[in-house]
PDB file of C-alpha atoms in Angstrom:
ATOM      1  CA  MET A   1    -100.734 -70.915  67.565  1.00 74.00           C
ATOM      2  CA  LYS A   2     -98.359 -74.050  66.864  1.00 86.00           C
ATOM      3  CA  LYS A   3    -100.225 -76.956  66.418  1.00 88.00           C
ATOM      4  CA  PRO A   4     -98.904 -79.935  68.057  1.00 87.00           C
ATOM      5  CA  LEU A   5     -97.151 -83.085  66.620  1.00 88.00           C
ATOM      6  CA  PRO A   6     -98.832 -86.336  67.578  1.00 86.00           C
ATOM      7  CA  ILE A   7     -95.537 -87.829  68.458  1.00 86.00           C
ATOM      8  CA  GLY A   8     -97.052 -91.749  69.270  1.00 85.00           C
ATOM      9  CA  VAL A   9    -100.747 -90.888  67.592  1.00 88.00           C
ATOM     10  CA  GLU A  10    -101.515 -93.465  65.556  1.00 90.00           C
ATOM     11  CA  ASN A  11    -105.818 -93.149  65.045  1.00 91.00           C
ATOM     12  CA  PHE A  12    -106.643 -90.769  62.570  1.00 93.00           C
ATOM     13  CA  GLU A  13    -109.521 -89.376  64.263  1.00 94.00           C
ATOM     14  CA  ASP A  14    -107.399 -88.647  66.729  1.00 93.00           C
ATOM     15  CA  ILE A  15    -105.406 -86.815  64.997  1.00 93.00           C
ATOM     16  CA  VAL A  16    -108.262 -84.858  63.307  1.00 93.00           C
ATOM     17  CA  LYS A  17    -110.367 -84.200  66.625  1.00 93.00           C
ATOM     18  CA  SER A  18    -107.766 -83.285  69.077  1.00 92.00           C
ATOM     19  CA  GLY A  19    -106.304 -81.004  66.248  1.00 88.00           C
ATOM     20  CA  TYR A  20    -102.692 -82.117  65.579  1.00 91.00           C
ATOM     21  CA  CYS A  21    -100.829 -81.604  63.275  1.00 90.00           C
ATOM     22  CA  TYR A  22    -101.291 -83.254  60.257  1.00 90.00           C
ATOM     23  CA  VAL A  23     -99.376 -83.923  56.218  1.00 91.00           C
ATOM     24  CA  ASP A  24    -102.097 -84.712  54.481  1.00 93.00           C
ATOM     25  CA  LYS A  25    -102.069 -87.840  52.769  1.00 94.00           C
ATOM     26  CA  THR A  26    -104.970 -88.362  51.190  1.00 95.00           C
ATOM     27  CA  MET A  27    -104.853 -88.471  48.373  1.00 95.00           C
ATOM     28  CA  PHE A  28    -102.884 -92.001  48.804  1.00 93.00           C
ATOM     29  CA  ILE A  29    -106.676 -92.968  48.352  1.00 95.00           C
ATOM     30  CA  LYS A  30    -106.952 -91.535  45.152  1.00 96.00           C
ATOM     31  CA  GLU A  31    -104.129 -94.271  44.524  1.00 94.00           C
ATOM     32  CA  LEU A  32    -105.331 -96.830  45.980  1.00 93.00           C
ATOM     33  CA  LEU A  33    -107.971 -96.856  44.003  1.00 95.00           C
ATOM     34  CA  ASP A  34    -106.946 -95.816  40.387  1.00 95.00           C
ATOM     35  CA  LEU A  35    -104.681 -98.558  40.532  1.00 91.00           C
ATOM     36  CA  LYS A  36    -107.959-101.278  40.828  1.00 89.00           C
ATOM     37  CA  GLY A  37    -105.373-103.907  43.063  1.00 86.00           C
ATOM     38  CA  LYS A  38    -106.296-107.079  44.311  1.00 85.00           C
ATOM     39  CA  VAL A  39    -104.377-107.073  46.597  1.00 84.00           C
ATOM     40  CA  ASN A  40    -101.917-103.925  48.468  1.00 82.00           C
ATOM     41  CA  LEU A  41     -98.528-104.172  50.274  1.00 81.00           C
ATOM     42  CA  PHE A  42     -97.954-101.687  51.816  1.00 79.00           C
ATOM     43  CA  LEU A  43     -93.710-101.758  53.446  1.00 79.00           C
ATOM     44  CA  ARG A  44     -91.982 -98.874  54.612  1.00 79.00           C
ATOM     45  CA  PRO A  45     -89.351 -98.673  57.927  1.00 79.00           C
ATOM     46  CA  ARG A  46     -90.171 -98.319  61.034  1.00 78.00           C
ATOM     47  CA  ARG A  47     -91.498 -94.978  61.889  1.00 76.00           C
ATOM     48  CA  PHE A  48     -92.989 -94.091  58.356  1.00 80.00           C
ATOM     49  CA  GLY A  49     -96.534 -93.440  59.850  1.00 80.00           C
ATOM     50  CA  LYS A  50     -98.209 -97.547  57.295  1.00 85.00           C
ATOM     51  CA  THR A  51    -100.074 -97.829  60.968  1.00 88.00           C
ATOM     52  CA  LEU A  52    -101.517 -94.146  60.048  1.00 90.00           C
ATOM     53  CA  ASN A  53    -102.733 -95.382  56.584  1.00 91.00           C
ATOM     54  CA  LEU A  54    -103.782 -97.730  57.222  1.00 92.00           C
ATOM     55  CA  SER A  55    -106.284 -96.413  59.970  1.00 94.00           C
ATOM     56  CA  MET A  56    -106.605 -93.349  57.604  1.00 95.00           C
ATOM     57  CA  LEU A  57    -108.264 -95.793  55.003  1.00 95.00           C
ATOM     58  CA  ARG A  58    -110.081 -97.560  57.746  1.00 96.00           C
ATOM     59  CA  TYR A  59    -112.004 -94.770  58.681  1.00 96.00           C
ATOM     60  CA  PHE A  60    -112.876 -93.991  55.671  1.00 97.00           C
ATOM     61  CA  PHE A  61    -113.387 -96.802  53.851  1.00 96.00           C
ATOM     62  CA  GLU A  62    -115.661 -98.637  56.858  1.00 95.00           C
ATOM     63  CA  ASP A  63    -119.762 -99.112  56.981  1.00 93.00           C
ATOM     64  CA  THR A  64    -119.386 -98.926  60.854  1.00 90.00           C
ATOM     65  CA  GLY A  65    -123.439-100.959  60.214  1.00 85.00           C
ATOM     66  CA  ASP A  66    -124.097 -97.414  62.211  1.00 89.00           C
ATOM     67  CA  VAL A  67    -125.140 -94.420  60.164  1.00 92.00           C
ATOM     68  CA  LYS A  68    -124.391 -91.796  62.589  1.00 94.00           C
ATOM     69  CA  LYS A  69    -120.816 -92.834  62.901  1.00 94.00           C
ATOM     70  CA  ASN A  70    -120.771 -93.359  58.933  1.00 94.00           C
ATOM     71  CA  GLU A  71    -121.728 -90.029  58.906  1.00 94.00           C
ATOM     72  CA  GLU A  72    -119.120 -88.835  62.182  1.00 95.00           C
ATOM     73  CA  ASN A  73    -117.008 -90.622  60.140  1.00 95.00           C
ATOM     74  CA  LYS A  74    -116.719 -88.630  56.991  1.00 95.00           C
ATOM     75  CA  THR A  75    -116.574 -85.600  58.209  1.00 95.00           C
ATOM     76  CA  LEU A  76    -112.847 -86.573  59.863  1.00 96.00           C
ATOM     77  CA  PHE A  77    -111.598 -85.926  56.160  1.00 96.00           C
ATOM     78  CA  GLN A  78    -113.722 -82.218  55.067  1.00 95.00           C
ATOM     79  CA  GLY A  79    -111.363 -79.953  54.275  1.00 93.00           C
ATOM     80  CA  LEU A  80    -108.870 -82.712  53.508  1.00 95.00           C
ATOM     81  CA  LYS A  81    -107.375 -83.167  49.746  1.00 96.00           C
ATOM     82  CA  ILE A  82    -109.229 -86.191  48.762  1.00 96.00           C
ATOM     83  CA  ILE A  83    -113.073 -84.944  48.972  1.00 95.00           C
ATOM     84  CA  GLU A  84    -111.402 -81.744  46.507  1.00 95.00           C
ATOM     85  CA  GLN A  85    -111.123 -84.838  43.605  1.00 95.00           C
ATOM     86  CA  GLY A  86    -115.142 -85.464  43.737  1.00 92.00           C
ATOM     87  CA  ASP A  87    -118.327 -88.219  43.829  1.00 94.00           C
ATOM     88  CA  GLU A  88    -115.896 -90.371  42.053  1.00 95.00           C
ATOM     89  CA  TYR A  89    -114.274 -91.500  45.018  1.00 95.00           C
ATOM     90  CA  THR A  90    -115.908 -89.669  48.213  1.00 95.00           C
ATOM     91  CA  GLN A  91    -119.256 -92.604  46.883  1.00 95.00           C
ATOM     92  CA  HIS A  92    -116.444 -95.101  48.461  1.00 95.00           C
ATOM     93  CA  MET A  93    -116.412 -93.273  51.589  1.00 96.00           C
ATOM     94  CA  GLY A  94    -118.937 -95.219  53.952  1.00 94.00           C
ATOM     95  CA  SER A  95    -119.787 -98.435  51.935  1.00 93.00           C
ATOM     96  CA  TYR A  96    -117.148-100.965  52.761  1.00 91.00           C
ATOM     97  CA  PRO A  97    -116.390-103.875  55.809  1.00 92.00           C
ATOM     98  CA  VAL A  98    -113.087-103.707  57.670  1.00 92.00           C
ATOM     99  CA  ILE A  99    -111.625-105.288  58.799  1.00 93.00           C
ATOM    100  CA  ASN A 100    -108.122-103.668  60.597  1.00 91.00           C
ATOM    101  CA  LEU A 101    -105.860-105.966  62.465  1.00 88.00           C
ATOM    102  CA  THR A 102    -102.481-104.552  63.784  1.00 84.00           C
ATOM    103  CA  LEU A 103    -100.168-106.953  64.842  1.00 82.00           C
ATOM    104  CA  LYS A 104     -97.425-105.219  67.027  1.00 80.00           C
ATOM    105  CA  SER A 105     -98.823-106.495  70.321  1.00 78.00           C
ATOM    106  CA  ALA A 106     -97.827-110.132  69.386  1.00 80.00           C
ATOM    107  CA  LYS A 107     -93.809-109.612  69.238  1.00 84.00           C
ATOM    108  CA  GLN A 108     -93.537-111.765  72.214  1.00 90.00           C
ATOM    109  CA  PRO A 109     -90.758-113.709  74.286  1.00 92.00           C
ATOM    110  CA  THR A 110     -92.894-117.199  74.264  1.00 94.00           C
ATOM    111  CA  PHE A 111     -95.200-118.543  72.335  1.00 92.00           C
ATOM    112  CA  GLU A 112     -97.874-119.147  74.280  1.00 92.00           C
ATOM    113  CA  SER A 113     -97.466-115.071  75.171  1.00 93.00           C
ATOM    114  CA  ALA A 114     -97.636-114.152  71.775  1.00 92.00           C
ATOM    115  CA  TYR A 115    -100.593-116.667  71.490  1.00 92.00           C
ATOM    116  CA  GLY A 116    -102.152-114.660  74.001  1.00 92.00           C
ATOM    117  CA  LYS A 117    -102.790-111.069  72.233  1.00 93.00           C
ATOM    118  CA  LEU A 118    -102.438-112.510  68.713  1.00 93.00           C
ATOM    119  CA  LYS A 119    -106.207-114.176  70.481  1.00 93.00           C
ATOM    120  CA  ARG A 120    -107.008-110.687  72.493  1.00 94.00           C
ATOM    121  CA  ALA A 121    -106.336-108.856  68.857  1.00 94.00           C
ATOM    122  CA  ILE A 122    -108.659-111.060  67.066  1.00 95.00           C
ATOM    123  CA  ALA A 123    -111.283-111.019  69.335  1.00 96.00           C
ATOM    124  CA  ASP A 124    -111.285-107.152  69.876  1.00 95.00           C
ATOM    125  CA  GLU A 125    -111.559-106.821  65.900  1.00 95.00           C
ATOM    126  CA  PHE A 126    -114.985-109.294  66.358  1.00 97.00           C
ATOM    127  CA  GLN A 127    -116.670-107.193  69.023  1.00 96.00           C
ATOM    128  CA  ARG A 128    -115.624-104.227  66.684  1.00 93.00           C
ATOM    129  CA  HIS A 129    -117.813-105.911  64.024  1.00 95.00           C
ATOM    130  CA  GLN A 130    -120.692-107.021  66.595  1.00 94.00           C
ATOM    131  CA  TYR A 131    -122.973-105.500  64.798  1.00 92.00           C
ATOM    132  CA  ILE A 132    -123.135-108.324  62.237  1.00 92.00           C
ATOM    133  CA  LEU A 133    -124.958-110.604  64.516  1.00 94.00           C
ATOM    134  CA  SER A 134    -128.138-109.264  64.456  1.00 93.00           C
ATOM    135  CA  ASN A 135    -128.212-109.711  60.414  1.00 93.00           C
ATOM    136  CA  GLU A 136    -129.852-111.931  59.239  1.00 94.00           C
ATOM    137  CA  LYS A 137    -127.809-113.714  56.351  1.00 95.00           C
ATOM    138  CA  ILE A 138    -125.861-114.732  59.440  1.00 95.00           C
ATOM    139  CA  ALA A 139    -126.102-118.572  59.948  1.00 95.00           C
ATOM    140  CA  GLU A 140    -126.887-118.959  63.609  1.00 96.00           C
ATOM    141  CA  GLU A 141    -123.989-121.381  63.856  1.00 96.00           C
ATOM    142  CA  ASP A 142    -121.573-119.268  62.621  1.00 97.00           C
ATOM    143  CA  LYS A 143    -123.658-116.525  64.771  1.00 97.00           C
ATOM    144  CA  ARG A 144    -122.045-118.924  67.635  1.00 96.00           C
ATOM    145  CA  LEU A 145    -118.681-119.565  66.809  1.00 97.00           C
ATOM    146  CA  PHE A 146    -118.068-115.274  65.989  1.00 97.00           C
ATOM    147  CA  GLN A 147    -119.295-114.535  69.187  1.00 97.00           C
ATOM    148  CA  LYS A 148    -116.945-117.973  70.984  1.00 97.00           C
ATOM    149  CA  ILE A 149    -114.096-115.706  68.710  1.00 97.00           C
ATOM    150  CA  ALA A 150    -115.397-112.746  69.974  1.00 97.00           C
ATOM    151  CA  ASP A 151    -115.383-113.171  74.286  1.00 96.00           C
ATOM    152  CA  ARG A 152    -112.089-114.545  73.925  1.00 94.00           C
ATOM    153  CA  LYS A 153    -114.015-118.467  74.599  1.00 94.00           C
ATOM    154  CA  ALA A 154    -112.984-120.223  71.094  1.00 95.00           C
ATOM    155  CA  GLU A 155    -110.980-123.186  70.413  1.00 93.00           C
ATOM    156  CA  TYR A 156    -107.073-123.280  68.678  1.00 92.00           C
ATOM    157  CA  ASP A 157    -107.577-124.316  65.531  1.00 92.00           C
ATOM    158  CA  ASP A 158    -111.025-121.384  65.465  1.00 94.00           C
ATOM    159  CA  TYR A 159    -108.246-118.978  65.821  1.00 93.00           C
ATOM    160  CA  SER A 160    -106.058-119.744  62.605  1.00 91.00           C
ATOM    161  CA  GLY A 161    -108.807-120.154  60.585  1.00 93.00           C
ATOM    162  CA  ALA A 162    -110.029-116.574  62.531  1.00 96.00           C
ATOM    163  CA  LEU A 163    -109.619-113.946  60.101  1.00 95.00           C
ATOM    164  CA  GLU A 164    -110.883-115.748  56.773  1.00 95.00           C
ATOM    165  CA  PHE A 165    -114.309-116.786  58.885  1.00 97.00           C
ATOM    166  CA  LEU A 166    -114.722-112.754  59.754  1.00 97.00           C
ATOM    167  CA  SER A 167    -114.024-111.582  55.920  1.00 95.00           C
ATOM    168  CA  LYS A 168    -116.425-114.265  55.532  1.00 95.00           C
ATOM    169  CA  CYS A 169    -118.988-113.059  57.726  1.00 96.00           C
ATOM    170  CA  LEU A 170    -118.815-109.261  57.065  1.00 95.00           C
ATOM    171  CA  SER A 171    -119.139-110.693  52.947  1.00 93.00           C
ATOM    172  CA  GLU A 172    -122.640-111.995  53.921  1.00 94.00           C
ATOM    173  CA  ALA A 173    -123.563-110.026  55.905  1.00 92.00           C
ATOM    174  CA  ALA A 174    -123.355-106.709  53.640  1.00 87.00           C
ATOM    175  CA  GLY A 175    -124.179-108.634  50.701  1.00 83.00           C
ATOM    176  CA  LEU A 176    -120.937-108.876  48.482  1.00 80.00           C
TER     177      LEU A 176
END
């Protein structure tokens, strides 16, 4: 039986769990680890799999704060090329905080509409990382601001610095 093509599917987990046809691009993970770049820029034309590749990277590297979910994410890579590369690479699975933000919805006709979409996307990412609010390494004042952003009740300036703030909180919680 032929596997269906994942047209419009950009989530790595959905592709693997739903049995879609998938061209194994997990050696991209090995390449990133081997290059040891501080910053990586991914340039591809539209519809060339940028979002799917970033989703794959998220599922590989992310420590979700939940041991069970981390193990589920690891099973997504069973049978794929990156697993064959050995512990030098697989030891990185589920080991890092990951911020995953798409700006696709921000293309809007007005600033207010674009700001609203960005605010929602940022808040959704904060909600995805709510587990760090139970971390004793995060200051109470930071927890309050974190919750305000997650609840979409923060001020304009809070959102303009939100990704830097989220990075700080995730780094502190992870002890990096």
